[in-house]
Short mmCIF file of C-alpha atoms and ligand atoms in Angstrom, two decimals:
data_model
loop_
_atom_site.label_atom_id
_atom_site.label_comp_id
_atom_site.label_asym_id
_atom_site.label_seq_id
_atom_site.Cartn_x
_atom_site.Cartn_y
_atom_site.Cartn_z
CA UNK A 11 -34.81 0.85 -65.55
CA UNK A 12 -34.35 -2.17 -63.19
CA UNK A 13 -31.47 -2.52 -61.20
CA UNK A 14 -29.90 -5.36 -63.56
CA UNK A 15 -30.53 -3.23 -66.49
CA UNK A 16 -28.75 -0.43 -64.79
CA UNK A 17 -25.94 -2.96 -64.08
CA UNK A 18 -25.67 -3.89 -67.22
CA UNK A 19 -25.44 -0.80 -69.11
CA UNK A 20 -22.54 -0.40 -66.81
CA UNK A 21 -20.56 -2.84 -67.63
CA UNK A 22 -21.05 -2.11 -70.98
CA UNK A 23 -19.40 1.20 -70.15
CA UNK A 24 -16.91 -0.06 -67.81
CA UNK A 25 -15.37 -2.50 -70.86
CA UNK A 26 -15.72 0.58 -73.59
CA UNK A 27 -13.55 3.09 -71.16
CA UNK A 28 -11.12 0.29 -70.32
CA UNK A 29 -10.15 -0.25 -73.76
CA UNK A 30 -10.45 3.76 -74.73
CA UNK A 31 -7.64 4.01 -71.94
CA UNK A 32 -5.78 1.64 -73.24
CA UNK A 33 -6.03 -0.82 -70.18
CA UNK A 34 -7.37 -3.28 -72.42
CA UNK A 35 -6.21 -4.28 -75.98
CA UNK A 36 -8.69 -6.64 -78.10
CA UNK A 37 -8.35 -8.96 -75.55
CA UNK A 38 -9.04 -8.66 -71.40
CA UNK A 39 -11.95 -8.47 -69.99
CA UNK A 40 -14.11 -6.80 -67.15
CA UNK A 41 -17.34 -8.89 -64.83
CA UNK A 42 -19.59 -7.91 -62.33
CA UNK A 43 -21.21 -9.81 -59.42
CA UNK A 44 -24.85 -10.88 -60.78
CA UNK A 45 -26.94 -8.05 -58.64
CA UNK A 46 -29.85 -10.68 -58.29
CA UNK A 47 -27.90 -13.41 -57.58
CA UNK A 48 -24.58 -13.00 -55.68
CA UNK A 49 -23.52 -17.13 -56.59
CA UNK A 50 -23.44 -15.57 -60.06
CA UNK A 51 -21.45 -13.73 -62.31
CA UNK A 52 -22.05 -11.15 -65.40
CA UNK A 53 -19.19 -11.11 -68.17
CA UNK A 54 -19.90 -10.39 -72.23
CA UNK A 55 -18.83 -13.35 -74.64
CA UNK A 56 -15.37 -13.12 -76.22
CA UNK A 57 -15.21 -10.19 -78.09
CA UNK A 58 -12.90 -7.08 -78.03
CA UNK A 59 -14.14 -4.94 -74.95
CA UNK A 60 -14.53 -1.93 -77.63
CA UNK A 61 -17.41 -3.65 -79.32
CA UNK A 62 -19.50 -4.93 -76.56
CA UNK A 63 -22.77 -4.59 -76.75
CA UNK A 64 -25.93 -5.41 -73.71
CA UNK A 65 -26.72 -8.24 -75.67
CA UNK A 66 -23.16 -9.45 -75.30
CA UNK A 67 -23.46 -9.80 -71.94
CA UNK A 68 -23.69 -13.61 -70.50
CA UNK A 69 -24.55 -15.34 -67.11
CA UNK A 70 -22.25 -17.75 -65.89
CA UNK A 71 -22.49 -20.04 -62.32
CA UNK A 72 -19.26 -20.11 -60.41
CA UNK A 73 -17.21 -22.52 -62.01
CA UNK A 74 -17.83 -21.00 -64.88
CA UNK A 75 -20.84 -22.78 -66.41
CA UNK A 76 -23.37 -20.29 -68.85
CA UNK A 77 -26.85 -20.01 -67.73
CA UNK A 78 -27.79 -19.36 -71.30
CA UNK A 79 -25.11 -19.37 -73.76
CA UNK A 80 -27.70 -19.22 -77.12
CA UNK A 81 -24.77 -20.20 -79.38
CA UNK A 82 -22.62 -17.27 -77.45
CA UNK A 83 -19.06 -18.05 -76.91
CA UNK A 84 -17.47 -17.35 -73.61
CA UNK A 85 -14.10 -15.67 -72.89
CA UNK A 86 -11.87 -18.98 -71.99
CA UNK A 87 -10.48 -17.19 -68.97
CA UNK A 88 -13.37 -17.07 -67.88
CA UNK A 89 -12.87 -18.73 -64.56
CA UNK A 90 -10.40 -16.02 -63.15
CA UNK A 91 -13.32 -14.25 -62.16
CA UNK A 92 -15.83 -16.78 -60.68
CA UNK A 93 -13.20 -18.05 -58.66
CA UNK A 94 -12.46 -14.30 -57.16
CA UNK A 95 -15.98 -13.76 -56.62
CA UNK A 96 -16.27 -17.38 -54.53
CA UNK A 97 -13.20 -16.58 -52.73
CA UNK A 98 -13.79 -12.87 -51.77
CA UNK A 99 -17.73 -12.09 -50.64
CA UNK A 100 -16.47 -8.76 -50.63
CA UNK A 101 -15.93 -8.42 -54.27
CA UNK A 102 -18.39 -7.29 -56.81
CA UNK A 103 -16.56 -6.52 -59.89
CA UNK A 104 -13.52 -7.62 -61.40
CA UNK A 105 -10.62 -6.93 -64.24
CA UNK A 106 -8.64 -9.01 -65.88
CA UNK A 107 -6.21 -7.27 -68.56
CA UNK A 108 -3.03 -7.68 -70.20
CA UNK A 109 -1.75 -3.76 -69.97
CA UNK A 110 1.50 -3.85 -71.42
CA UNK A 111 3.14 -1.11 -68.59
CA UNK A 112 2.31 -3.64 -66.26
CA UNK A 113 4.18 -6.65 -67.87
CA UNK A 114 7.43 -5.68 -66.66
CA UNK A 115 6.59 -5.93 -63.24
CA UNK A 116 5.49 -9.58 -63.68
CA UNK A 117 8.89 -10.67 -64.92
CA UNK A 118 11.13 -9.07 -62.75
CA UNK A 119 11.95 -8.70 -58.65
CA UNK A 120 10.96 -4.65 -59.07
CA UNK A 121 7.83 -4.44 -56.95
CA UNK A 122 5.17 -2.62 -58.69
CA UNK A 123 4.34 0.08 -55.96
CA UNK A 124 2.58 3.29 -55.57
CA UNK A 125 4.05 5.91 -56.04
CA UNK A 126 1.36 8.96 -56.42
CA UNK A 127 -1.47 9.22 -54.78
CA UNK A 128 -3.64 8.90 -57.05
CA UNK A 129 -2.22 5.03 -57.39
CA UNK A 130 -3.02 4.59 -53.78
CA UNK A 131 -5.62 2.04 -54.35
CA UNK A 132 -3.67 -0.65 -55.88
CA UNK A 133 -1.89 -1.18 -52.97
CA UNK A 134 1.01 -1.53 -51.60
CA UNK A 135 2.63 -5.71 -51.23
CA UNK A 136 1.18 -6.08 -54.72
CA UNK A 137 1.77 -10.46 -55.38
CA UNK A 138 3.08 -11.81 -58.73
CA UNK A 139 1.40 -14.97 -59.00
CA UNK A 140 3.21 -17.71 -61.41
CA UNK A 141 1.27 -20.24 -62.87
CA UNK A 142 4.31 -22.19 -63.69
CA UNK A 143 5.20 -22.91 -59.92
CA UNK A 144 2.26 -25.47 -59.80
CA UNK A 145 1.12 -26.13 -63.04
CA UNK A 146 4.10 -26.19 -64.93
CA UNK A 147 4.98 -24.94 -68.76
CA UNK A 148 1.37 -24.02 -70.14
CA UNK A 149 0.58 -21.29 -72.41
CA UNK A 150 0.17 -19.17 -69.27
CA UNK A 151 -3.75 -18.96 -69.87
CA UNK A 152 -5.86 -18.73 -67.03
CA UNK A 153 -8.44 -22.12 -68.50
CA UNK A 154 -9.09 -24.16 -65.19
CA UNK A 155 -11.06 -23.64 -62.11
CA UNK A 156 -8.27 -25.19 -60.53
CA UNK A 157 -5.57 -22.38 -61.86
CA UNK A 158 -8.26 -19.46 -61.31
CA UNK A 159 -8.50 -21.00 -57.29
CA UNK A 160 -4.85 -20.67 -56.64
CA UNK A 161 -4.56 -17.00 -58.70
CA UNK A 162 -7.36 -16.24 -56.64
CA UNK A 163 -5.20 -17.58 -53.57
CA UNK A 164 -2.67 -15.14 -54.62
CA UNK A 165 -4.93 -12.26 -54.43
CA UNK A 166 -5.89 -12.55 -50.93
CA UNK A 167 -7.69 -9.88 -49.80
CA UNK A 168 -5.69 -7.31 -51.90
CA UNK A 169 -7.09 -4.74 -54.94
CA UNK A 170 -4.66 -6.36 -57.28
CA UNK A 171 -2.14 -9.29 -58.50
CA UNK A 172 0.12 -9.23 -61.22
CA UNK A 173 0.20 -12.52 -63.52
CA UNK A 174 3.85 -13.50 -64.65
CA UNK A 175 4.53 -13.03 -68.28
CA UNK A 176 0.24 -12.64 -68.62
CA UNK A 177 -1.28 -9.51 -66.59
CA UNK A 178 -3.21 -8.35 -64.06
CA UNK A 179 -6.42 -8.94 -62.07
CA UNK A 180 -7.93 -6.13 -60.36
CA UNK A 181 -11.18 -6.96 -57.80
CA UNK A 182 -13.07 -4.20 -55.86
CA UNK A 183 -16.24 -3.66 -54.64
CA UNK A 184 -17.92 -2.02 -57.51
CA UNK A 185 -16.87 -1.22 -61.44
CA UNK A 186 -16.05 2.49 -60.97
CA UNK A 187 -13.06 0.94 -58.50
CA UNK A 188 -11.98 -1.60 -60.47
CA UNK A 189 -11.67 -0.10 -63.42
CA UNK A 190 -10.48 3.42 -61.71
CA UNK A 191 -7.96 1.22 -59.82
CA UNK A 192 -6.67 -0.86 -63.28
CA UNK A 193 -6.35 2.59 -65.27
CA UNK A 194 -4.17 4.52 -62.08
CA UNK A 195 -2.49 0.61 -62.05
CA UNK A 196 -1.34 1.39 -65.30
CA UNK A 197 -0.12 4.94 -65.23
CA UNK A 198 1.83 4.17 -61.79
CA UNK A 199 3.81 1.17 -63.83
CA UNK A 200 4.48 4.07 -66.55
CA UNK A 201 5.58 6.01 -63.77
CA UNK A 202 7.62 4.31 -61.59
CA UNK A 203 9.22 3.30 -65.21
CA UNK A 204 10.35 6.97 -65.68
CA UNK A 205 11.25 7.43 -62.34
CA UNK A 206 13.49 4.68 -61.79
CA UNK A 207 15.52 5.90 -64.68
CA UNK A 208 15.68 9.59 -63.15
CA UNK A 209 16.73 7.50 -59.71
CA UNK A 210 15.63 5.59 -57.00
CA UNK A 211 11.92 6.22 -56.54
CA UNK A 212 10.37 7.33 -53.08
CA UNK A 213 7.46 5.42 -52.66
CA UNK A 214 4.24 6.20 -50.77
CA UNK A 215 4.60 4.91 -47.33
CA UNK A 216 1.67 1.97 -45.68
CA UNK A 217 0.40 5.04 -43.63
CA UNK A 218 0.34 7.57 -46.72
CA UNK A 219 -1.80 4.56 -48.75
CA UNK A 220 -3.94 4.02 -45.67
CA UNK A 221 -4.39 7.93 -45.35
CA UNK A 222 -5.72 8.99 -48.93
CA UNK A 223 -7.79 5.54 -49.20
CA UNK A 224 -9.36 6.95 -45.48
CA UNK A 225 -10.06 10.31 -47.27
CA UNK A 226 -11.14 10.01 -50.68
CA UNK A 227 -14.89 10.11 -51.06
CA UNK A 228 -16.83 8.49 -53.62
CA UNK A 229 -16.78 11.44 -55.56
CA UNK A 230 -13.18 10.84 -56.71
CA UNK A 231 -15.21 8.00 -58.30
CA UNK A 232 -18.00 9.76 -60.08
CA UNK A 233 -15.64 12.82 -61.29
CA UNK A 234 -12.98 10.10 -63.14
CA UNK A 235 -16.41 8.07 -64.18
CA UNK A 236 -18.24 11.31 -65.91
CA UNK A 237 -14.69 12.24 -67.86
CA UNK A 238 -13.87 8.85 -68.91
CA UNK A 239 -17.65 8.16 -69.85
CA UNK A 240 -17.30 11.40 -71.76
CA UNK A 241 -14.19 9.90 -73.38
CA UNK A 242 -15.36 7.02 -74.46
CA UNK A 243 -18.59 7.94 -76.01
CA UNK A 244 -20.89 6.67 -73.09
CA UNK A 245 -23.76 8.08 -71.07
CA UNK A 246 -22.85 8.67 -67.61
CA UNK A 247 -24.85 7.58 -64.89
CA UNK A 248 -24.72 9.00 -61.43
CA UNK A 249 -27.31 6.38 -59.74
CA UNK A 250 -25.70 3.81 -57.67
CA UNK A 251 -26.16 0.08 -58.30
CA UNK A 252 -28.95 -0.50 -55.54
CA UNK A 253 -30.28 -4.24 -54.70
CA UNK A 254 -29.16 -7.16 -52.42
CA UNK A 255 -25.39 -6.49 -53.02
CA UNK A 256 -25.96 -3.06 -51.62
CA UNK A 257 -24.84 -5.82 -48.30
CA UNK A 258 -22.60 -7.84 -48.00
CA UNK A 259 -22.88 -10.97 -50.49
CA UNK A 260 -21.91 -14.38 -49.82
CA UNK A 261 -21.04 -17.09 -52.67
ZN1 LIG B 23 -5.39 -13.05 -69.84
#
């Protein structure tokens, strides 16, 4: 199997377990970086992420342009994730869902924050980014290079943004940490839920975050990866993605 192949059955995977956990309804949607060509980006036409199938799987430059549509029809947010990739070199997959624990958070001062260590990866300082504060009353979709740039702006550097009123987008630097980060996004947004109505929550400090992220081997990867593959009716696959994004990528 080549390395694209490889890739591809992947994200195949990564879309079935995100919507068998509930991250994603019908709609949101999960990309990687192209492995042969890092100015490029992998993402399945629009279709719920429960039904996607390798041949689903499209090509698209970085403003969001197929390289071979054949009559496919792309997701129209699209763009959120070619404009991550072209701002962050680092990045090499990315989620962008709608989980309704999450939701909250976006419409409210409450800080979405972790609060178990198993959330440690989304961050702490997680941004809401409002697409009304420069581009005014839309329908909040995420349609324009230009609106996927300044989300992306949002971002930064970080694992995760909230979307006001929309979602989330979640960018690592591979699909077993994006989606492992977008699933443990979700349950610490359930959590902190429950807990605030208990009390006030005691959060994970900057230096307990930095701690368990310094600690946790990619085998905290693989082990959620084989259950959730298991799950969701998937063949696991220990390999790891090999090829020119084994470096450091550029866009
Ligand atoms: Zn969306």
């Amino acid at each position: 199997m080549t390395v694209l192949a490889q890739a591809l059955e992947e994200l195949v995977t990564a879309n079935r377990i995100l919507a068998c956990e509930g991250v994603v309804d019908s709609f949101g949607h999960a990309s990687i970086r192209h492995p042969d060509r890092p100015d490029h980006y992998i993402l399945s036409r629009a279709r719920a992420p429960e039904c996607i199938e390798i041949e689903d799987l499209m090509e698209f430059a970085a403003d969001g342009t197929p390289a071979d549509p054949r009559g496919r029809k792309p997701y129209a947010e699209r763009f959120i994730h070619g404009a991550v990739y072209e701002a962050r070199p680092d990045v090499r997959a990315v989620v962008h869902h709608h989980s309704p624990s999450v939701i909250p958070f976006s419409v409210t001062a409450v800080r979405l924050t972790p609060l178990m260590h198993m959330c440690a990866g989304i961050g702490t300082g997680i941004p809401t980014w409002d697409s009304r504060t420069k581009f005014g009353d839309t329908n909040l979709l995420v349609t324009t290079v230009e609106m996927a740039r300044d989300l992306a702006g949002a971002l930064g550097d970080r694992p995760v943004a909230l979307m006001r009123g929309h979602g989330a987008v979640v960018a690592g630097v591979s699909l077993r940490e994006v989606v492992f980060n977008s699933i443990y996004l979700q349950l610490n947004a359930d959590l902190q839920m429950k807990a605030t109505a208990l009390g006030q929550p005691m959060f994970l400090s900057d230096g307990e975050v930095a701690a368990v992220l310094r600690t946790r081997s990619s085998f905290t990867f693989e082990r959620a990866w084989e259950g959730w593959c298991h799950r969701a009716g998937r063949p696991y696959d220990s390999r790891p993605i090999e090829g020119p994004l084994a470096k450091v990528c550029s866009f």
